[in-house]
mmCIF file of C-alpha atoms in Angstrom:
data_model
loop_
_atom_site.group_PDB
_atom_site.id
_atom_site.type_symbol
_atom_site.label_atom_id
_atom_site.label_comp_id
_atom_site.label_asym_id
_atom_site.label_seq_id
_atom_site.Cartn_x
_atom_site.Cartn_y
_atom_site.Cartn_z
ATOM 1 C CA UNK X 985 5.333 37.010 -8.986
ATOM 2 C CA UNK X 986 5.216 35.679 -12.613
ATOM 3 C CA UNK X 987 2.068 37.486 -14.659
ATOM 4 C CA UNK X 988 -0.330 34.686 -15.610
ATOM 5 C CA UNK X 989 -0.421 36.399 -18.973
ATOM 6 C CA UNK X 990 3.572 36.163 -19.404
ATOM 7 C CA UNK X 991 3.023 32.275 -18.632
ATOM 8 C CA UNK X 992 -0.623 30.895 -20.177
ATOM 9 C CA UNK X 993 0.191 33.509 -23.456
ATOM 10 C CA UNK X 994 -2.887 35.925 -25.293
ATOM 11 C CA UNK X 995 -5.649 32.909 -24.842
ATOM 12 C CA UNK X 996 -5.120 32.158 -20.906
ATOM 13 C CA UNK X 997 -8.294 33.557 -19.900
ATOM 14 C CA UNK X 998 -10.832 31.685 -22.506
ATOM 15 C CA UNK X 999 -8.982 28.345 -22.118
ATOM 16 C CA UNK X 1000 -10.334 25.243 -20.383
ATOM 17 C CA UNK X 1001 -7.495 24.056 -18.509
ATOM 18 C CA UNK X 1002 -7.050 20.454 -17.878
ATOM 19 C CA UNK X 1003 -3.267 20.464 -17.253
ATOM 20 C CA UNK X 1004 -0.753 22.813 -15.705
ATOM 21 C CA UNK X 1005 2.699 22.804 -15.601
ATOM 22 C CA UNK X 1006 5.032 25.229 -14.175
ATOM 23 C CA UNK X 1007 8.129 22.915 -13.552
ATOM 24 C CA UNK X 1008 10.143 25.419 -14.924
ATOM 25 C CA UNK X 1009 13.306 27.333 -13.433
ATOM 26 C CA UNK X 1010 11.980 30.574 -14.713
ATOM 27 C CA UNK X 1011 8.566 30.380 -13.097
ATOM 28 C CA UNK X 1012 9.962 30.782 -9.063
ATOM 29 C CA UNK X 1013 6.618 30.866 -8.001
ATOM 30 C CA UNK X 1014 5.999 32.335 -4.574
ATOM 31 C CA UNK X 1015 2.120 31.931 -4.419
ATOM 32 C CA UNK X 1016 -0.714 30.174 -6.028
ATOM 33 C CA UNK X 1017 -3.691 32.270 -5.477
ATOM 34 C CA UNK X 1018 -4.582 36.123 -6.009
ATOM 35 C CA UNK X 1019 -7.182 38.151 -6.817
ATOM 36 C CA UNK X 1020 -4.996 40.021 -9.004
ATOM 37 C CA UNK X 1021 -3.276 38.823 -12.613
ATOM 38 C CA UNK X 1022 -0.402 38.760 -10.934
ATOM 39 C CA UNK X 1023 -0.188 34.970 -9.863
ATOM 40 C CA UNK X 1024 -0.866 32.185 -11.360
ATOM 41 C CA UNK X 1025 -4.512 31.346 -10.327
ATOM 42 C CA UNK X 1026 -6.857 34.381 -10.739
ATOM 43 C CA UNK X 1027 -10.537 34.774 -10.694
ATOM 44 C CA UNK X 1028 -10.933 34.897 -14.615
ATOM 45 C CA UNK X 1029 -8.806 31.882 -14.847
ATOM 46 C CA UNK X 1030 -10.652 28.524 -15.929
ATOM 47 C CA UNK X 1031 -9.704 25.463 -13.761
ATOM 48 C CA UNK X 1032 -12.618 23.811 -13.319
ATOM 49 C CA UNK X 1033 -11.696 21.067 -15.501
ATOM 50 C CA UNK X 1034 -8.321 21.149 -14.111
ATOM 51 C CA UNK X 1035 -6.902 17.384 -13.577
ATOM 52 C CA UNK X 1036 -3.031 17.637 -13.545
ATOM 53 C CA UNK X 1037 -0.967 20.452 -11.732
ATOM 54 C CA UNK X 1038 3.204 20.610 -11.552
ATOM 55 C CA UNK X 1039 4.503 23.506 -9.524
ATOM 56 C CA UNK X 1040 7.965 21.735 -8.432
ATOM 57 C CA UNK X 1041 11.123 23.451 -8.487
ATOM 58 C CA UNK X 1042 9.485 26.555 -7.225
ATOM 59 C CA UNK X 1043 9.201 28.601 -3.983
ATOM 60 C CA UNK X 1044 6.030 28.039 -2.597
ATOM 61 C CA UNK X 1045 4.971 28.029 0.752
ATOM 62 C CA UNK X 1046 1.259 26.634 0.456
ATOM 63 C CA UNK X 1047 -0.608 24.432 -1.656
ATOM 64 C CA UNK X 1048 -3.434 24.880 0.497
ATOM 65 C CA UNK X 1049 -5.745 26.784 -1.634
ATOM 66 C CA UNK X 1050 -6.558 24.631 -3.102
ATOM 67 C CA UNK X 1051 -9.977 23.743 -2.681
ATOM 68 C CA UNK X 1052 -12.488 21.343 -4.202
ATOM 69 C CA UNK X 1053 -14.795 24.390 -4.921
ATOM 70 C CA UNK X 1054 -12.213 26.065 -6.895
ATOM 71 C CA UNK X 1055 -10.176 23.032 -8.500
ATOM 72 C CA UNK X 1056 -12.844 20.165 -8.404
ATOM 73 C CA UNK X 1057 -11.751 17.574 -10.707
ATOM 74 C CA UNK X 1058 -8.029 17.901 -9.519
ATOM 75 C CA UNK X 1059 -6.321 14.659 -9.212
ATOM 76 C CA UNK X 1060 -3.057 15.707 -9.411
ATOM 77 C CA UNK X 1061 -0.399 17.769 -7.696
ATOM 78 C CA UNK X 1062 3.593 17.428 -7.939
ATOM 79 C CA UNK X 1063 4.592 20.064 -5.687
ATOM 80 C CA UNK X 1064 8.348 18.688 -5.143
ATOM 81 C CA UNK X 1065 11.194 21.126 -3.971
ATOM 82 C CA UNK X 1066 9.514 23.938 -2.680
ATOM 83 C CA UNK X 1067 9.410 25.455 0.630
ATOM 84 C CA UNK X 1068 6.120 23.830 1.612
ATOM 85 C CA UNK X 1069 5.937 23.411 5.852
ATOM 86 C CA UNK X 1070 2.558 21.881 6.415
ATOM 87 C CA UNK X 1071 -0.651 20.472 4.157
ATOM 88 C CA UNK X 1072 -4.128 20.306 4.679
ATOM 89 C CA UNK X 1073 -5.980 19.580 1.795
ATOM 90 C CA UNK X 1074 -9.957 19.125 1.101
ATOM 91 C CA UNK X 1075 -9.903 17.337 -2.094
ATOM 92 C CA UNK X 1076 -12.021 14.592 -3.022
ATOM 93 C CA UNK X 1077 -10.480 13.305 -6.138
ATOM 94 C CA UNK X 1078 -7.213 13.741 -5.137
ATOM 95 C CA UNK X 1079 -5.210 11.164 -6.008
ATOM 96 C CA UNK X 1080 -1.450 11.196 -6.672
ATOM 97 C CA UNK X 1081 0.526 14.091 -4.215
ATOM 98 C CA UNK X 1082 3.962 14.158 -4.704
ATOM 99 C CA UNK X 1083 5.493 16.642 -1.940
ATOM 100 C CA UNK X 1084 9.335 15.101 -2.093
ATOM 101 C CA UNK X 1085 11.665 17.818 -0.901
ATOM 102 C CA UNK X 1086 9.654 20.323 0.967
ATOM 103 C CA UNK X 1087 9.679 21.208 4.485
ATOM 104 C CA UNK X 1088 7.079 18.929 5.857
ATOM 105 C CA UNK X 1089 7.555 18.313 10.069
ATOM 106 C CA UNK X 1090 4.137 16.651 10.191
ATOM 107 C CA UNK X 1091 2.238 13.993 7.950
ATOM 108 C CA UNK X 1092 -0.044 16.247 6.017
ATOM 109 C CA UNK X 1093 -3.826 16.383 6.998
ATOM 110 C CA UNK X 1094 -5.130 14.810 3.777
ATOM 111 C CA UNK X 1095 -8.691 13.261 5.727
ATOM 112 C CA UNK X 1096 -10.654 15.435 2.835
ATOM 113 C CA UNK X 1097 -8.385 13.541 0.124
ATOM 114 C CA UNK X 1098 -9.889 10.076 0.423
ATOM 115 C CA UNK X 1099 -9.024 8.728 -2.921
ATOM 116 C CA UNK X 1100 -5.312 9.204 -2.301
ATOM 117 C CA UNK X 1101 -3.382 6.148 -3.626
ATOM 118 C CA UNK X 1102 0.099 7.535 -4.507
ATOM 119 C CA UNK X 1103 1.520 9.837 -1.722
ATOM 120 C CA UNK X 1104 5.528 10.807 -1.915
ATOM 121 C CA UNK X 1105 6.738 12.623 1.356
ATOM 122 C CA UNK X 1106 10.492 11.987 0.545
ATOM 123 C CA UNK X 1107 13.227 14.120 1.834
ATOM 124 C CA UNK X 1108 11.584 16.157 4.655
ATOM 125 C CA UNK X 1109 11.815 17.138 8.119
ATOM 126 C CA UNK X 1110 8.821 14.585 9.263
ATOM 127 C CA UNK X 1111 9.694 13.933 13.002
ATOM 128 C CA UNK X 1112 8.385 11.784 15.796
ATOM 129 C CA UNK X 1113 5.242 13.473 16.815
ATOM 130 C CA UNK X 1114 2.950 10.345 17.868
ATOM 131 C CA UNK X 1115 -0.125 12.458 16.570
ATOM 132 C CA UNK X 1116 1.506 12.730 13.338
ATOM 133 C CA UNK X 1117 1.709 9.291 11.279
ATOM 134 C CA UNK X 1118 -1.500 8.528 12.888
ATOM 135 C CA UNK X 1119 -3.119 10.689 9.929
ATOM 136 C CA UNK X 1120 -2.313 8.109 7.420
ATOM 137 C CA UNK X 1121 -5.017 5.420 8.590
ATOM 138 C CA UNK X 1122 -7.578 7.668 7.126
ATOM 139 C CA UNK X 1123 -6.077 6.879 3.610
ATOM 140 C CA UNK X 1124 -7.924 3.635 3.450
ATOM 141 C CA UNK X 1125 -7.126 3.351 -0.358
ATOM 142 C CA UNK X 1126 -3.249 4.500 -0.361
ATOM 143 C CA UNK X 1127 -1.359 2.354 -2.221
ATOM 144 C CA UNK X 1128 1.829 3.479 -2.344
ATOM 145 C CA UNK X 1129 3.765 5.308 0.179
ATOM 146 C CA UNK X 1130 7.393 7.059 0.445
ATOM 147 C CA UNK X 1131 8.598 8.314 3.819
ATOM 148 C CA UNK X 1132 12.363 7.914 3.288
ATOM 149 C CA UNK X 1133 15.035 10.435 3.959
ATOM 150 C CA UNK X 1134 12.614 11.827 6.857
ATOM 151 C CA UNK X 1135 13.770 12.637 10.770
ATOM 152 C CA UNK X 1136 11.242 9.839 12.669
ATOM 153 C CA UNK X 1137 13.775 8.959 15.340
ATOM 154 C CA UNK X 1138 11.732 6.464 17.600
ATOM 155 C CA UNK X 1139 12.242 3.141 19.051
ATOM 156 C CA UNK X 1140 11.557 -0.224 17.832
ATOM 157 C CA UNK X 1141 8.157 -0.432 19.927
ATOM 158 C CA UNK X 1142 7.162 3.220 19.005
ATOM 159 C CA UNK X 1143 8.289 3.206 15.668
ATOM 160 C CA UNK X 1144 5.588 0.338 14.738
ATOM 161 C CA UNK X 1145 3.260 1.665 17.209
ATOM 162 C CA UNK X 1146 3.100 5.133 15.480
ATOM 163 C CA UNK X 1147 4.234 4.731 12.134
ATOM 164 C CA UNK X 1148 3.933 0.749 10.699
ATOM 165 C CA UNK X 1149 0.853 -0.536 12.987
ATOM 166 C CA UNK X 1150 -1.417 2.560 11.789
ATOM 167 C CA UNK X 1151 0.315 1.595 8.009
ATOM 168 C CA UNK X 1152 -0.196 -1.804 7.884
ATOM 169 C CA UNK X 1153 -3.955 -1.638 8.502
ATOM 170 C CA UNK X 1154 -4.435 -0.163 4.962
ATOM 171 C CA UNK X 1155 -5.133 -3.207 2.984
ATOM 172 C CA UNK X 1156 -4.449 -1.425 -0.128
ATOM 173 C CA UNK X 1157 -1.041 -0.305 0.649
ATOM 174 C CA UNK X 1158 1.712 -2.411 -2.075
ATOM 175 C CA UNK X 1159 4.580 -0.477 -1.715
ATOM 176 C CA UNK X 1160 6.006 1.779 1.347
ATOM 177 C CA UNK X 1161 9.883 3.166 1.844
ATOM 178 C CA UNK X 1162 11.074 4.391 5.417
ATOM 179 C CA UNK X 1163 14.293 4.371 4.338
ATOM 180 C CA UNK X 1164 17.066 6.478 6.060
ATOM 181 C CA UNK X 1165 14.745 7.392 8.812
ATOM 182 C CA UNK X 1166 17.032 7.267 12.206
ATOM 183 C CA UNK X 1167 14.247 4.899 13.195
ATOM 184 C CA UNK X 1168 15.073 2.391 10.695
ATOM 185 C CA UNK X 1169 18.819 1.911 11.973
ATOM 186 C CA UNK X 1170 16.996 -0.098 14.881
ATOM 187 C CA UNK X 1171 16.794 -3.115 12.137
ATOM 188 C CA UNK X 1172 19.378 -4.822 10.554
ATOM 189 C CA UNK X 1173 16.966 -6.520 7.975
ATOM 190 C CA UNK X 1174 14.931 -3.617 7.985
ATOM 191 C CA UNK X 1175 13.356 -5.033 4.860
ATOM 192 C CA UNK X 1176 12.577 -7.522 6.038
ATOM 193 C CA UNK X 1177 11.094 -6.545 8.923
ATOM 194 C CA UNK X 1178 8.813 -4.463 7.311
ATOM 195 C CA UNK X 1179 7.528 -6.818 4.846
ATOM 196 C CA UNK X 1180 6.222 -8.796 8.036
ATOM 197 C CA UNK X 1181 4.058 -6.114 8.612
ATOM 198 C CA UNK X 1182 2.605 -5.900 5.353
ATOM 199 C CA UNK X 1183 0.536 -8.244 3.763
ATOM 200 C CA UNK X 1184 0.376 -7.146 0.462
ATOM 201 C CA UNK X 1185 3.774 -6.372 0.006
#
């Protein structure tokens, strides 16, 4: 664990924090939360004007602590590359989660984000559970949307059952990638064929 005084310096317990970054190869975070100094979010440490937090490029195997009583104005998390397996989040002003390169094998519960717009769930392990994708209806005012590099394997008539029917009933949604999905090498103008589904796109 990295001392929170080692990273925030002398001043990181009477400091207002409104951004954090620790996108840094030094940092190799294992954990977010203790009660102790010895992780990054303590008990004396202010974050409840916290907007913006980076913690990619670390070793983390939870983001879940984070809670809307403890981080309430958070709109941000980048939590690329880390070791991350699943997400459930209660976060009301949540909007931008960027989980690329974790170790996802199920869409992340985000029902208590509901101002997600920008959600990146790029190189994963994502799968075929039917239960899965179904979570993403709930975003009603997702606008963007990055599967690609995931492991849905699924038939034509599944794969828009499961993943692009529950998808294209968000009105909001402008941009989605299910690139290099097995599923995908059902469609020779996968493009194409997606961009039927979706109005807005």
């Amino acid at each position: 664990p990295v001392a929170a005084k080692a990273l925030f310096g002398e001043a990181w317990v009477g400091t207002r924090w409104e951004t954090l970054n620790f996108n840094r190869n030094d940092c190799a975070l294992e954990t977010l939360w203790s009660s102790s100094d010895e992780c990054v979010f303590t008990r004396r440490l202010n974050v409840l004007a916290l907007v913006r937090l980076d913690v990619s490029y670390n070793r983390l195997a939870s983001i879940n602590c984070l809670r809307s009583d403890f981080v309430p104005l958070l709109t941000e998390i980048h939590a690329a590359c880390n070791q991350i397996s699943s997400v459930n989040l209660h976060l009301p002003r949540l909007s931008i989660l960027n989980l690329t390169a974790n170790r996802l094998i199920m869409f992340p519960d985000l029902s208590g984000a509901c101002n997600m717009q920008r959600l990146y769930l790029r190189r994963n392990r994502i799968g075929d559970n039917p239960g899965s994708c179904q979570l993403v209806k709930k975003l009603t005012i997702l606008s963007h949307l990055d599967l690609a590099r995931n492991e849905i394997d699924l038939c034509p008539s599944e794969f828009y059952q499961t993943v692009l029917g529950p998808c294209s009933r968000i009105h909001s949604l402008a941009s989605v990638d299910f690139r290099r999905n097995p599923a995908t090498s059902f469609f020779p103008k996968y493009q194409l064929f997606v961009c039927a589904c979706f109005v807005n796109l």
